[in-house]
Amino acid sequence: MAASVQGGRIGNLPAEANVFVGRRRELGRITELLRTERLVTLTGPGGVGKSRLALRAAHAAKADFPGGVWLVELSELRDPDLLTNTVAQATRLTEQTLRPLLQAVSEHLAGAPVLLVLDTCEHVLDECARVVQELLAHVPELRVLATSRQQLGVPGEHLLTVAPLPLGERDDAVALFAARAVAAVPAFTLTDDNRADVTAICARLDGIPLALELAAVRLRGFPLHRLLEGLDSRFDLLVSHARPRLARHQTLRTAIGWSHELCTPLERLLWARLSVFAGGWDVEAAEFVCHGGPLDPEEILPLLASLTEKSIITMDGDGAAVRYRMLDTVRSFGAEWLTGLGEAEAVRLRHRDYFRWIARQGEAEWLGPGQRMWAERLTAEHANLRLAIEQCLTAAEPEVALELTGSLWFFWFACGFAEEGRTYLERALRRAPEDGGPEHTLAVWAHRLVTVVPDDLEAAESVSAAYVWLAEERRLPVPALPLTGASLAVRGESARSAVLYGSARQAPSGDGGAEFFQLLTLAVQAYLLASQAAFERCAAVAERLRAECAKRGELWMRAWGDFFVSLAGIGLGHPHEAVRSAREALAAKWRVHDRIGAAAVADLLVVAQAAQGEDELAAHLLGVSRRLWFAAGLPQLGRPDRTVFHREYERRLRTSLGDTRFTEAVTAGRELGSEAAVTWALGGALDGAGGGDGADGSGGSGGPGGPGGPEDSSEPGDSHGPEGPGDPGTSGAPGA
């Protein structure tokens, strides 16, 4: 399965921001259609409530889709070529793969009934149609619910037009206005005395939900009768001459325009400048990008608060994690205003330069205690980074694109965006001369770092096969160490090593890439020593790596030190210590979104548990590792018919447990969702609920989903902080 029910959570649907009002008939119809039709598209004008209706319908349909209900928000996507990447990321498929990505997505979604919700398709319509048609052809269990102002035009598409809300005194439009009015002004009550005015307001706004919500917020500054009078004057002026087919579109624009007029000049200016962001933004970004002229940086925060109160923007999170967003229709209005002011190009360049600075800061601080923060921050800013890169790729100076895409090497390589990074780096390199200076060198280095070529897999497999033979000949305690994953993940093959060494020598002195390579060199040495069964020397080099990372408070490369300490512990006959270090590595890899690294560590856990005689637990973990290789976009590295490691351990564990117990255990591990799988691999042993005492790191042998099992919603491995692992007898909050 692509996902499973774990802790009551399926897929990635966000919580609904407020109470859903009305639309019972439409919801019932969507439910019926999703049971019989494979593609349902909700169409209608902007602001009519397509996205909100789709989200409500998706929540209602979760029980029908054990494979997951996955929301793919496309409004912030600018480049149609990245649509498949966006689908992969939304469905939690890390696209570190050389196979066609759409093929990987199809395999990832296959196995159980699954619903994909594609929201706001109209601006990437052709690519949406192509991707949907391919997915429907190759995933028989798939249903797609799309929202778009235009139909996709895919064979078999069933259209459902979303109309404005009904306008009678007891109908949905009045109920929605009243609900949003109470949210804006808690003292408001819908009564027989004011119902006629509310009904008139709803009629003036044609029952368009977004217009109703914007109008309801105006009650903070206007009594109800004044609100109606203001709408009357605005609409008499601007709507009366609109052609009939444009009336509803003009109604929404007029409602937004009236909200715009009621803003102060500085609020209007900030609204316009904020329109350059893709997705969301934080206060720091707004202060940098939007200041200038009459707008001072210190005025940005109170203006953001004011625009939030007026429902022009929305706010998520709290404290330092606060982020703001703007609805597409509202953003489009601001963008037109920005163009009219003649500021569009200048503000876009400030946006680009801010995210260039963010990338440089992230690179400089990646190998330090802020690593996890940077992984999460740049993941949150992914849409803005894409927009900044596209801006760089159109700049007259090609070195600007080389610098930005190259500076993000750590984001592409360690945070699960290798395929996208390769695409951007190749585009930047094609525009630049080969002797382009340090920016060119950095981009070449980054491209080599994130590129996995077929020879890598062959080299990794040959090393693993050789070790199986060596282990059998020497009767080592563990016959097949999982070197395939380690080889791939640290790019440690001898042929690749030469390429990386050559590239690193050219890297600008003192930059993050050069420092990273110093640590990578230690990981490569540990890998090569392990492949020669020189376990004591491997452990010594791995300890050096851990010490160097500890100086920096670094997690990602530190996890490779944990990995090789664990691997050496297995070879030296210390499986309890090996389990402890492997779990520390897994927690860290998952926290910084390194899916390939997590899969490689899961392989190691199979070996460590088998070395302790925990064969059933090892079989569960074998299924978990297959799930994680699948999620990393490299399922061939988890298949027993394709890799020596999985073939060897399938044979040994099947012999030990018998066919039935082995198959049940592997299936249970494989059918967990990726987050649940990692959570179980950590929490099942570390929280004491799985039967282990936690004293020696061995944990219990309970299977996935047993008592004390994890929830998909939290984060695994919080006990492994930047300064090193925490108490192994205490698990952190599970999930990712």
XYZ file of C-alpha atoms in Angstrom:
736
model
C 0.000 0.000 0.000
C 1.042 3.575 -0.538
C -0.175 4.501 2.918
C -2.066 2.986 5.769
C -4.304 4.132 8.565
C -2.013 4.887 11.483
C -3.110 6.749 14.555
C -6.283 7.802 12.747
C -4.472 9.862 10.114
C -4.566 9.151 6.364
C -2.776 11.202 3.732
C -1.918 14.870 4.139
C -5.209 16.770 4.368
C -4.905 19.932 6.485
C -7.411 20.663 9.211
C -10.323 22.788 8.050
C -9.803 26.393 9.106
C -13.419 27.154 9.966
C -16.902 25.673 9.969
C -18.095 24.513 6.567
C -21.499 25.946 5.679
C -24.053 24.504 3.259
C -23.380 22.673 -0.025
C -25.059 19.472 1.159
C -26.328 18.623 -2.304
C -22.927 19.181 -3.917
C -21.137 17.177 -1.210
C -23.523 14.270 -1.669
C -23.041 14.377 -5.422
C -19.231 14.424 -5.148
C -19.358 11.438 -2.779
C -21.467 9.501 -5.290
C -19.243 10.428 -8.218
C -16.024 9.421 -6.478
C -17.433 5.920 -6.058
C -18.192 5.535 -9.772
C -15.995 8.001 -11.694
C -12.210 8.114 -11.760
C -11.826 11.841 -12.494
C -14.156 14.478 -11.085
C -13.426 18.146 -11.823
C -15.081 20.969 -9.912
C -15.334 23.998 -12.189
C -16.564 27.534 -11.637
C -15.358 31.131 -11.372
C -12.779 32.352 -8.892
C -14.030 32.813 -5.351
C -17.005 30.481 -5.765
C -15.616 28.009 -3.228
C -14.211 25.152 -5.351
C -11.147 24.565 -3.168
C -13.075 24.683 0.098
C -15.708 22.302 -1.257
C -13.045 19.893 -2.515
C -11.309 19.881 0.877
C -14.584 19.189 2.720
C -15.448 16.394 0.250
C -11.968 14.900 0.622
C -12.275 14.826 4.420
C -15.667 13.141 4.093
C -14.236 10.522 1.710
C -11.235 9.404 3.782
C -12.813 6.157 4.929
C -13.246 5.070 1.291
C -9.542 5.445 0.484
C -7.243 3.310 2.653
C -4.393 4.165 0.286
C -4.618 7.781 1.413
C -6.239 11.079 0.501
C -3.555 13.450 -0.766
C -3.973 17.175 -1.383
C -1.724 18.706 -4.059
C -1.932 22.511 -3.932
C -0.935 23.949 -7.301
C -1.700 27.648 -6.866
C 1.913 28.462 -5.996
C 3.371 26.420 -8.884
C 4.767 28.568 -11.688
C 6.677 26.060 -13.833
C 4.420 23.342 -15.349
C 7.452 21.078 -15.745
C 7.589 20.748 -11.948
C 4.017 19.521 -11.592
C 5.039 15.874 -11.237
C 7.630 16.870 -8.626
C 4.903 18.702 -6.735
C 2.668 15.623 -6.797
C 5.575 13.483 -5.596
C 6.354 15.830 -2.728
C 2.720 16.166 -1.657
C 2.328 12.375 -1.554
C 5.620 12.083 0.382
C 7.572 10.403 -2.355
C 11.154 11.628 -2.238
C 12.226 11.985 -5.824
C 15.851 10.831 -5.534
C 15.523 8.590 -8.561
C 16.697 8.184 -12.135
C 13.536 6.496 -13.315
C 10.940 8.718 -14.961
C 9.421 10.487 -11.989
C 5.855 9.942 -13.170
C 6.535 6.206 -13.190
C 7.814 6.414 -9.619
C 4.705 8.345 -8.566
C 2.462 5.747 -10.230
C 4.167 2.929 -8.336
C 4.042 4.918 -5.118
C 0.270 5.416 -5.367
C -0.545 1.857 -6.419
C -1.822 -0.874 -4.134
C -5.010 0.396 -2.474
C -7.816 2.843 -3.301
C -6.281 6.321 -3.206
C -7.669 9.820 -3.815
C -5.569 12.612 -5.282
C -6.965 16.144 -4.882
C -5.426 18.537 -7.429
C -6.366 22.052 -6.345
C -6.218 25.040 -8.734
C -5.248 23.479 -12.060
C -6.183 26.202 -14.553
C -2.758 27.858 -14.872
C -0.987 24.528 -15.561
C -3.899 22.928 -17.372
C -2.105 21.066 -20.173
C 0.444 19.469 -17.839
C -2.300 18.568 -15.361
C -4.209 16.834 -18.125
C -1.115 14.870 -19.199
C -0.153 13.809 -15.671
C -3.693 12.863 -14.682
C -4.173 10.806 -17.829
C -0.907 8.936 -17.204
C -1.683 8.287 -13.549
C -5.196 7.049 -14.265
C -3.827 4.718 -16.939
C -1.223 3.165 -14.645
C -2.909 3.242 -11.197
C -6.229 1.364 -11.405
C -7.070 2.144 -7.763
C -6.706 5.916 -8.252
C -9.455 8.532 -8.126
C -8.737 12.210 -8.882
C -10.734 15.188 -7.611
C -9.601 18.381 -9.360
C -10.564 22.049 -9.054
C -10.144 24.322 -12.053
C -11.767 27.255 -13.776
C -11.578 25.137 -16.951
C -12.070 21.443 -17.553
C -8.933 19.314 -17.911
C -10.160 17.700 -21.115
C -9.116 14.183 -20.100
C -11.182 11.264 -21.450
C -13.651 10.097 -18.819
C -13.608 13.418 -16.941
C -16.853 14.168 -15.092
C -17.560 17.875 -14.606
C -19.433 19.340 -11.673
C -20.057 23.073 -11.894
C -19.875 24.842 -8.525
C -22.454 27.621 -8.521
C -22.702 30.552 -6.101
C -24.640 29.854 -2.918
C -28.468 30.002 -2.948
C -29.769 33.461 -1.993
C -33.058 33.042 -0.090
C -33.451 34.258 3.490
C -33.029 30.724 4.810
C -30.431 29.634 2.282
C -26.690 28.930 2.351
C -25.488 32.413 1.385
C -27.163 33.992 4.404
C -25.924 31.188 6.670
C -22.333 31.643 5.445
C -22.404 35.430 5.866
C -23.839 35.063 9.370
C -21.218 32.477 10.372
C -18.333 34.646 9.126
C -19.889 37.759 10.676
C -19.930 36.076 14.092
C -16.283 35.110 13.617
C -15.408 38.739 12.823
C -17.719 40.366 15.384
C -18.697 37.869 18.116
C -21.610 40.070 19.229
C -23.293 39.776 15.840
C -26.534 37.757 15.757
C -28.731 36.971 12.784
C -32.281 38.043 13.750
C -35.617 38.591 12.080
C -34.891 42.320 12.235
C -31.613 42.201 10.301
C -32.226 39.173 8.096
C -33.554 41.290 5.219
C -30.375 43.413 5.162
C -28.182 40.301 5.267
C -30.177 38.780 2.424
C -29.793 41.972 0.399
C -26.016 41.973 0.972
C -25.817 38.357 -0.181
C -27.852 39.207 -3.286
C -25.603 42.178 -4.035
C -22.607 39.821 -3.859
C -24.294 37.158 -6.027
C -23.823 34.515 -3.324
C -20.079 34.272 -4.088
C -18.459 32.843 -0.922
C -15.200 34.805 -1.079
C -17.064 38.068 -1.592
C -19.371 37.225 1.322
C -16.423 36.493 3.604
C -14.670 39.741 2.694
C -17.879 41.689 3.283
C -18.531 40.031 6.654
C -15.152 41.223 7.934
C -16.210 44.819 7.134
C -18.658 44.607 10.045
C -15.706 45.363 12.307
C -15.887 48.950 11.063
C -19.428 49.377 9.687
C -22.878 48.667 11.081
C -24.902 46.353 8.891
C -27.022 49.024 7.177
C -23.911 51.094 6.310
C -22.264 48.017 4.857
C -25.258 47.510 2.583
C -25.256 51.164 1.549
C -21.556 51.000 0.705
C -22.050 47.904 -1.401
C -24.972 49.499 -3.208
C -22.955 52.535 -4.252
C -19.947 50.503 -5.337
C -21.953 47.993 -7.331
C -24.210 50.543 -8.987
C -21.070 52.202 -10.317
C -18.991 49.217 -11.336
C -21.341 46.312 -12.057
C -24.308 47.827 -13.861
C -22.536 48.008 -17.208
C -20.840 44.613 -17.002
C -21.750 42.126 -19.684
C -23.946 39.313 -18.271
C -21.358 36.598 -18.742
C -18.817 38.650 -16.766
C -21.154 39.798 -13.999
C -20.065 37.303 -11.334
C -16.405 37.821 -12.112
C -16.939 41.586 -11.886
C -18.849 41.146 -8.623
C -15.891 39.448 -6.965
C -13.397 41.986 -8.308
C -15.609 44.796 -7.089
C -15.880 43.248 -3.628
C -12.102 42.900 -3.464
C -11.685 46.397 -4.839
C -13.946 47.814 -2.165
C -11.889 46.027 0.499
C -8.856 47.600 -1.146
C -10.358 51.092 -0.956
C -11.081 50.646 2.735
C -7.399 49.921 3.415
C -4.986 52.694 4.310
C -2.442 53.737 1.641
C 0.351 51.819 3.377
C -1.835 48.711 3.687
C -2.566 48.896 -0.056
C 1.110 49.273 -0.845
C 2.054 46.282 1.315
C -0.778 44.210 -0.213
C 0.614 44.940 -3.685
C 4.199 44.121 -2.763
C 3.245 40.904 -0.930
C 1.784 39.600 -4.195
C 5.289 38.678 -5.397
C 5.542 35.781 -2.921
C 4.694 32.239 -4.003
C 2.976 30.261 -1.277
C 3.612 31.912 2.081
C 6.148 34.163 3.769
C 7.366 35.104 7.227
C 7.874 38.519 8.818
C 11.582 38.702 7.965
C 10.914 38.026 4.293
C 8.144 40.629 4.188
C 10.366 43.225 5.861
C 13.177 42.710 3.364
C 11.137 42.372 0.187
C 8.388 44.915 0.869
C 10.136 47.852 2.533
C 11.081 51.000 0.655
C 9.763 54.451 -0.071
C 7.052 55.351 2.417
C 7.056 51.841 3.887
C 9.655 51.412 6.654
C 10.678 47.888 7.790
C 9.412 48.456 11.339
C 5.940 49.232 9.980
C 5.601 45.848 8.234
C 4.580 43.750 11.258
C 1.676 45.977 12.417
C 0.507 46.287 8.804
C 0.537 42.497 8.446
C -1.614 42.304 11.570
C -4.020 44.851 10.108
C -4.313 43.020 6.770
C -4.915 39.801 8.700
C -7.763 41.429 10.626
C -9.273 42.512 7.309
C -8.961 38.921 5.944
C -6.769 40.122 3.077
C -4.130 37.669 4.272
C -4.260 34.688 6.620
C -1.849 33.754 9.376
C -0.690 30.264 10.403
C 1.414 29.189 13.363
C 2.600 31.268 16.289
C 5.752 32.825 17.678
C 8.790 32.572 15.431
C 6.968 30.041 13.236
C 4.256 32.468 12.044
C 3.698 32.440 8.294
C 1.257 34.387 6.161
C -0.611 33.484 2.987
C -2.835 35.219 0.467
C -5.676 33.755 -1.597
C -4.969 33.594 -5.335
C -7.761 35.977 -6.289
C -6.600 38.524 -3.732
C -2.981 38.019 -4.823
C -3.907 38.647 -8.467
C -5.568 41.934 -7.520
C -2.430 42.980 -5.638
C -0.195 41.977 -8.550
C -2.211 44.158 -10.951
C -1.955 47.055 -8.524
C 1.828 46.508 -8.214
C 2.190 46.626 -11.995
C 0.138 49.798 -12.086
C 2.497 51.358 -9.545
C 5.452 50.502 -11.793
C 7.148 48.529 -9.010
C 6.712 44.936 -10.195
C 10.237 44.371 -11.508
C 11.991 46.036 -8.576
C 10.034 44.058 -5.952
C 10.562 40.787 -7.818
C 14.304 41.449 -7.821
C 14.227 42.097 -4.060
C 12.359 38.793 -3.668
C 15.026 37.035 -5.744
C 17.894 38.600 -3.819
C 16.347 37.801 -0.455
C 16.145 34.120 -1.289
C 19.659 34.162 -2.735
C 20.741 35.448 0.666
C 18.685 32.781 2.433
C 20.371 30.070 0.338
C 23.840 31.408 1.161
C 22.986 31.608 4.864
C 21.620 28.076 4.813
C 24.760 26.764 3.135
C 27.034 28.551 5.607
C 25.124 27.209 8.620
C 24.122 23.776 7.305
C 26.951 21.946 9.064
C 25.990 23.238 12.473
C 23.365 23.187 15.223
C 20.841 24.964 13.012
C 20.766 22.161 10.450
C 17.301 20.904 11.242
C 15.953 24.457 11.339
C 17.392 25.112 7.882
C 15.940 21.878 6.498
C 12.494 22.875 7.730
C 12.818 26.540 6.779
C 13.867 25.874 3.204
C 11.221 23.192 2.817
C 8.637 25.774 3.913
C 10.105 28.258 1.409
C 10.264 25.742 -1.423
C 7.788 27.621 -3.651
C 9.622 30.915 -3.128
C 12.965 29.264 -3.889
C 11.534 27.927 -7.130
C 10.284 31.408 -8.029
C 13.670 32.973 -7.227
C 15.470 30.360 -9.343
C 13.142 31.000 -12.285
C 13.892 34.705 -11.917
C 17.626 33.959 -11.915
C 17.330 31.751 -14.991
C 15.930 34.705 -16.942
C 18.569 37.163 -15.697
C 21.170 38.528 -18.094
C 23.978 37.325 -15.804
C 24.120 33.480 -15.906
C 26.321 33.375 -12.806
C 23.334 34.466 -10.690
C 21.510 31.217 -11.482
C 24.709 29.197 -10.981
C 25.222 30.748 -7.567
C 21.692 30.155 -6.308
C 21.269 26.604 -7.602
C 24.797 25.694 -6.504
C 24.406 27.227 -3.036
C 21.379 24.996 -2.512
C 23.449 21.787 -2.921
C 22.663 20.803 0.671
C 18.920 21.270 0.134
C 18.911 19.186 -3.050
C 21.222 16.488 -1.661
C 20.173 16.085 1.952
C 16.521 17.170 2.061
C 15.015 14.967 -0.610
C 14.938 17.175 -3.733
C 17.771 15.678 -5.771
C 15.803 15.245 -8.993
C 14.545 18.818 -8.938
C 18.033 20.074 -8.086
C 19.511 18.227 -11.047
C 16.956 19.835 -13.356
C 17.660 23.364 -12.145
C 21.440 22.886 -12.088
C 21.422 21.543 -15.641
C 19.368 24.521 -16.828
C 21.749 26.931 -15.114
C 24.838 25.195 -16.491
C 23.468 25.189 -20.039
C 23.216 28.996 -19.940
C 26.750 29.568 -18.659
C 30.194 29.325 -20.301
C 32.379 26.489 -19.002
C 34.962 28.899 -17.606
C 32.376 30.742 -15.583
C 34.448 31.206 -12.447
C 33.696 30.064 -8.882
C 29.911 30.057 -9.378
C 30.301 27.636 -12.278
C 32.600 25.398 -10.235
C 30.131 25.332 -7.356
C 27.244 24.428 -9.675
C 29.270 21.639 -11.323
C 30.187 20.255 -7.909
C 26.587 20.413 -6.746
C 25.359 18.724 -9.909
C 27.806 15.845 -9.459
C 26.813 15.539 -5.840
C 23.104 15.113 -6.578
C 23.481 12.987 -9.690
C 23.168 9.231 -9.348
C 24.125 7.494 -12.572
C 23.416 3.815 -13.386
C 27.085 2.923 -12.837
C 26.715 3.955 -9.201
C 24.083 1.302 -8.589
C 26.174 -1.330 -10.358
C 29.264 -0.392 -8.347
C 27.318 -0.432 -5.100
C 25.853 -3.827 -5.893
C 29.246 -5.273 -6.820
C 30.700 -4.144 -3.476
C 27.780 -5.682 -1.595
C 28.053 -8.934 -3.567
C 31.766 -9.133 -2.878
C 31.155 -8.735 0.818
C 28.597 -11.526 0.850
C 31.211 -13.803 -0.669
C 33.872 -12.600 1.781
C 31.582 -13.098 4.751
C 30.734 -16.634 3.712
C 34.404 -17.510 3.224
C 35.533 -16.083 6.548
C 32.410 -17.156 8.487
C 31.878 -13.656 9.825
C 29.066 -13.314 12.376
C 26.798 -11.381 9.965
C 26.862 -12.748 6.419
C 25.704 -9.685 4.476
C 26.135 -6.122 5.621
C 23.861 -3.611 3.862
C 26.557 -1.810 1.922
C 24.420 -1.134 -1.119
C 22.429 1.576 0.594
C 25.441 3.053 2.349
C 27.398 3.083 -0.883
C 24.676 4.876 -2.737
C 23.845 7.274 0.058
C 27.374 8.538 0.752
C 28.465 8.223 -2.887
C 31.409 6.172 -1.619
C 32.335 3.954 -4.570
C 35.968 4.288 -5.516
C 35.186 5.526 -9.046
C 32.762 8.149 -7.741
C 35.170 9.056 -4.986
C 37.720 10.232 -7.513
C 35.144 12.480 -9.149
C 34.145 14.000 -5.844
C 37.728 14.525 -4.718
C 38.510 16.290 -7.982
C 35.461 18.524 -7.695
C 36.090 19.383 -4.070
C 39.603 20.598 -4.733
C 38.152 23.192 -7.091
C 35.477 24.380 -4.667
C 35.915 27.877 -3.242
C 38.021 27.720 -0.102
C 36.105 27.787 3.149
C 32.612 27.467 1.698
C 30.012 25.052 2.971
C 30.629 22.610 0.141
C 34.329 22.258 0.928
C 33.661 21.760 4.642
C 30.983 19.216 3.843
C 33.418 17.321 1.671
C 35.916 17.046 4.532
C 33.251 15.219 6.514
C 32.159 13.190 3.505
C 35.751 12.003 3.070
C 35.679 10.457 6.548
C 32.378 8.734 5.716
C 33.892 7.356 2.496
C 36.900 6.059 4.419
C 34.644 4.345 6.942
C 32.646 2.818 4.110
C 35.732 1.443 2.367
C 37.117 0.016 5.623
C 33.783 -1.676 6.348
C 33.739 -3.184 2.866
C 37.122 -4.751 3.686
C 35.826 -6.052 7.051
C 38.347 -3.785 8.859
C 35.810 -3.078 11.550
C 38.049 -1.696 14.295
C 39.562 0.840 11.894
C 36.091 1.585 10.517
C 34.843 2.323 14.046
C 37.806 4.610 14.725
C 37.214 6.653 11.556
C 33.472 6.795 12.260
C 34.161 8.089 15.770
C 36.342 10.814 14.242
C 33.470 11.714 11.967
C 31.057 11.857 14.902
C 33.493 14.018 16.882
C 33.944 16.479 13.999
C 30.189 16.743 13.600
C 29.672 17.154 17.345
C 31.997 20.187 17.276
C 29.632 21.784 14.802
C 26.401 20.533 16.360
C 25.740 18.875 12.987
C 23.154 16.092 12.491
C 23.161 14.901 8.894
C 26.790 13.737 8.522
C 26.833 12.795 12.222
C 24.170 10.242 11.338
C 26.602 8.610 8.900
C 29.083 8.404 11.746
C 26.379 6.640 13.790
C 25.690 4.383 10.811
C 29.278 3.211 10.485
C 29.749 2.864 14.250
C 26.706 0.588 14.164
C 27.970 -1.336 11.174
C 31.364 -1.861 12.832
C 29.618 -2.960 16.034
C 27.841 -5.709 14.102
C 31.089 -6.877 12.552
C 32.800 -6.887 15.944
C 29.976 -8.840 17.579
C 28.369 -6.001 19.586
C 24.803 -5.967 18.234
C 23.208 -4.146 21.211
C 25.445 -1.122 20.672
C 24.825 -1.453 16.947
C 21.064 -1.181 17.438
C 21.488 1.919 19.587
C 23.675 3.735 17.060
C 21.514 2.696 14.114
C 18.411 4.125 15.749
C 20.223 7.371 16.444
C 21.182 7.510 12.775
C 17.643 6.779 11.624
C 16.151 9.479 13.869
C 18.549 12.109 12.550
C 18.173 11.121 8.893
C 14.399 11.320 9.088
C 14.458 14.649 10.903
C 16.360 16.343 8.070
C 14.270 14.595 5.387
C 17.079 12.371 4.042
C 14.970 9.524 2.701
C 17.808 7.591 1.072
C 19.829 7.741 4.275
C 16.827 6.566 6.315
C 16.338 3.587 3.988
C 20.004 2.623 4.237
C 19.861 2.802 8.046
C 16.707 0.654 8.051
C 18.685 -2.022 6.218
C 21.304 -1.815 8.948
C 18.658 -2.246 11.641
C 17.574 -5.489 9.974
C 21.120 -6.798 10.368
C 21.493 -5.574 13.946
C 18.229 -7.146 15.131
C 19.018 -10.418 13.367
C 22.447 -10.431 15.019
C 20.643 -10.270 18.396
C 18.502 -13.253 17.486
C 15.383 -11.065 17.047
C 14.452 -12.669 13.727
C 10.767 -11.709 13.707
C 11.576 -8.099 14.491
C 14.239 -8.195 11.775
C 11.609 -9.439 9.308
C 9.279 -6.581 10.261
C 12.174 -4.191 9.678
C 12.915 -5.807 6.329
C 9.416 -4.762 5.278
C 10.024 -1.299 6.718
C 13.237 -0.929 4.706
C 11.419 -1.910 1.514
C 8.804 0.749 2.242
C 11.526 3.371 2.780
C 13.442 2.492 -0.391
C 10.139 2.817 -2.199
C 9.509 6.213 -0.611
C 13.034 7.312 -1.556
C 12.221 6.674 -5.215
C 14.634 3.732 -5.453
C 12.410 0.691 -4.885
C 14.850 -1.559 -6.722
C 17.197 -1.262 -3.736
C 14.580 -2.854 -1.510
C 13.662 -5.745 -3.798
C 15.103 -9.176 -3.019
C 15.403 -10.008 -6.719
C 17.545 -6.925 -7.330
C 19.951 -6.628 -4.379
C 22.216 -9.093 -2.664
C 21.406 -7.777 0.796
C 17.630 -8.200 0.616
C 17.926 -11.513 -1.199
C 20.278 -12.875 1.461
C 18.181 -11.735 4.390
C 14.947 -12.931 2.866
C 16.504 -16.396 2.531
C 17.900 -16.470 6.072
C 14.871 -15.031 7.867
C 12.423 -17.138 5.885
C 14.400 -20.237 6.870
C 14.413 -19.158 10.522
C 10.741 -18.130 10.811
C 9.028 -20.287 8.224
C 7.174 -18.966 5.190
C 3.997 -17.854 6.957
C 5.540 -15.932 9.874
C 8.154 -14.367 7.613
C 5.608 -13.212 5.027
C 3.254 -11.802 7.657
C 6.056 -9.885 9.375
C 7.475 -8.405 6.158
C 4.007 -7.473 4.915
C 3.162 -5.724 8.193
C 6.319 -3.609 7.958
C 5.941 -2.859 4.262
C 2.316 -1.744 4.521
C 3.031 0.961 7.048
C 3.215 4.457 5.616
C 6.741 5.860 5.502
C 6.331 8.085 8.555
C 4.602 5.353 10.511
C 7.350 2.917 9.517
C 10.107 5.167 10.840
C 8.118 6.006 13.944
C 7.572 2.339 14.680
C 11.230 1.456 14.061
C 12.171 4.057 16.678
C 9.252 4.258 19.086
C 8.528 0.543 19.185
C 11.884 0.001 20.826
C 12.739 3.326 22.389
C 9.546 4.160 24.293
C 9.436 0.933 26.244
C 5.943 0.128 24.961
C 7.087 -2.637 22.647
C 8.305 -4.931 25.389
C 11.960 -3.860 25.633
C 13.505 -2.444 28.761
C 15.420 0.240 26.881
C 18.535 -0.392 28.938
C 20.648 -1.943 26.236
C 19.075 -0.397 23.180
C 17.700 -3.712 22.005
C 14.024 -2.976 22.565
C 11.191 -5.394 22.160
C 9.991 -7.534 19.329
C 6.430 -6.296 19.026
C 5.214 -5.744 15.483
C 3.944 -2.614 13.793
C 0.666 -1.365 15.136
C 1.015 -3.140 18.476
C 0.382 -1.648 21.897
C 1.959 1.717 22.318
C 2.321 2.000 18.555
C 3.146 5.350 16.990
C 0.990 8.037 15.474
C 1.704 9.351 12.009
C 1.286 12.944 13.095
C 4.315 13.579 15.273
C 8.012 13.385 14.831
C 10.382 10.456 15.384
C 13.645 10.777 17.136
C 13.374 14.040 18.996
C 15.643 12.502 21.623
C 18.522 12.896 19.169
C 19.202 16.607 19.457
C 21.915 18.682 17.820
C 24.378 17.856 20.570
C 24.000 14.117 20.085
C 21.628 11.359 21.067
C 19.428 11.649 24.058
C 18.527 8.964 26.550
C 17.867 5.868 24.440
C 15.309 4.724 26.918
C 13.069 7.686 26.069
C 11.552 8.278 22.677
C 10.798 11.664 21.258
C 7.491 12.627 19.728
C 6.823 10.353 16.741
C 6.176 11.178 13.050
C 7.767 13.629 10.631
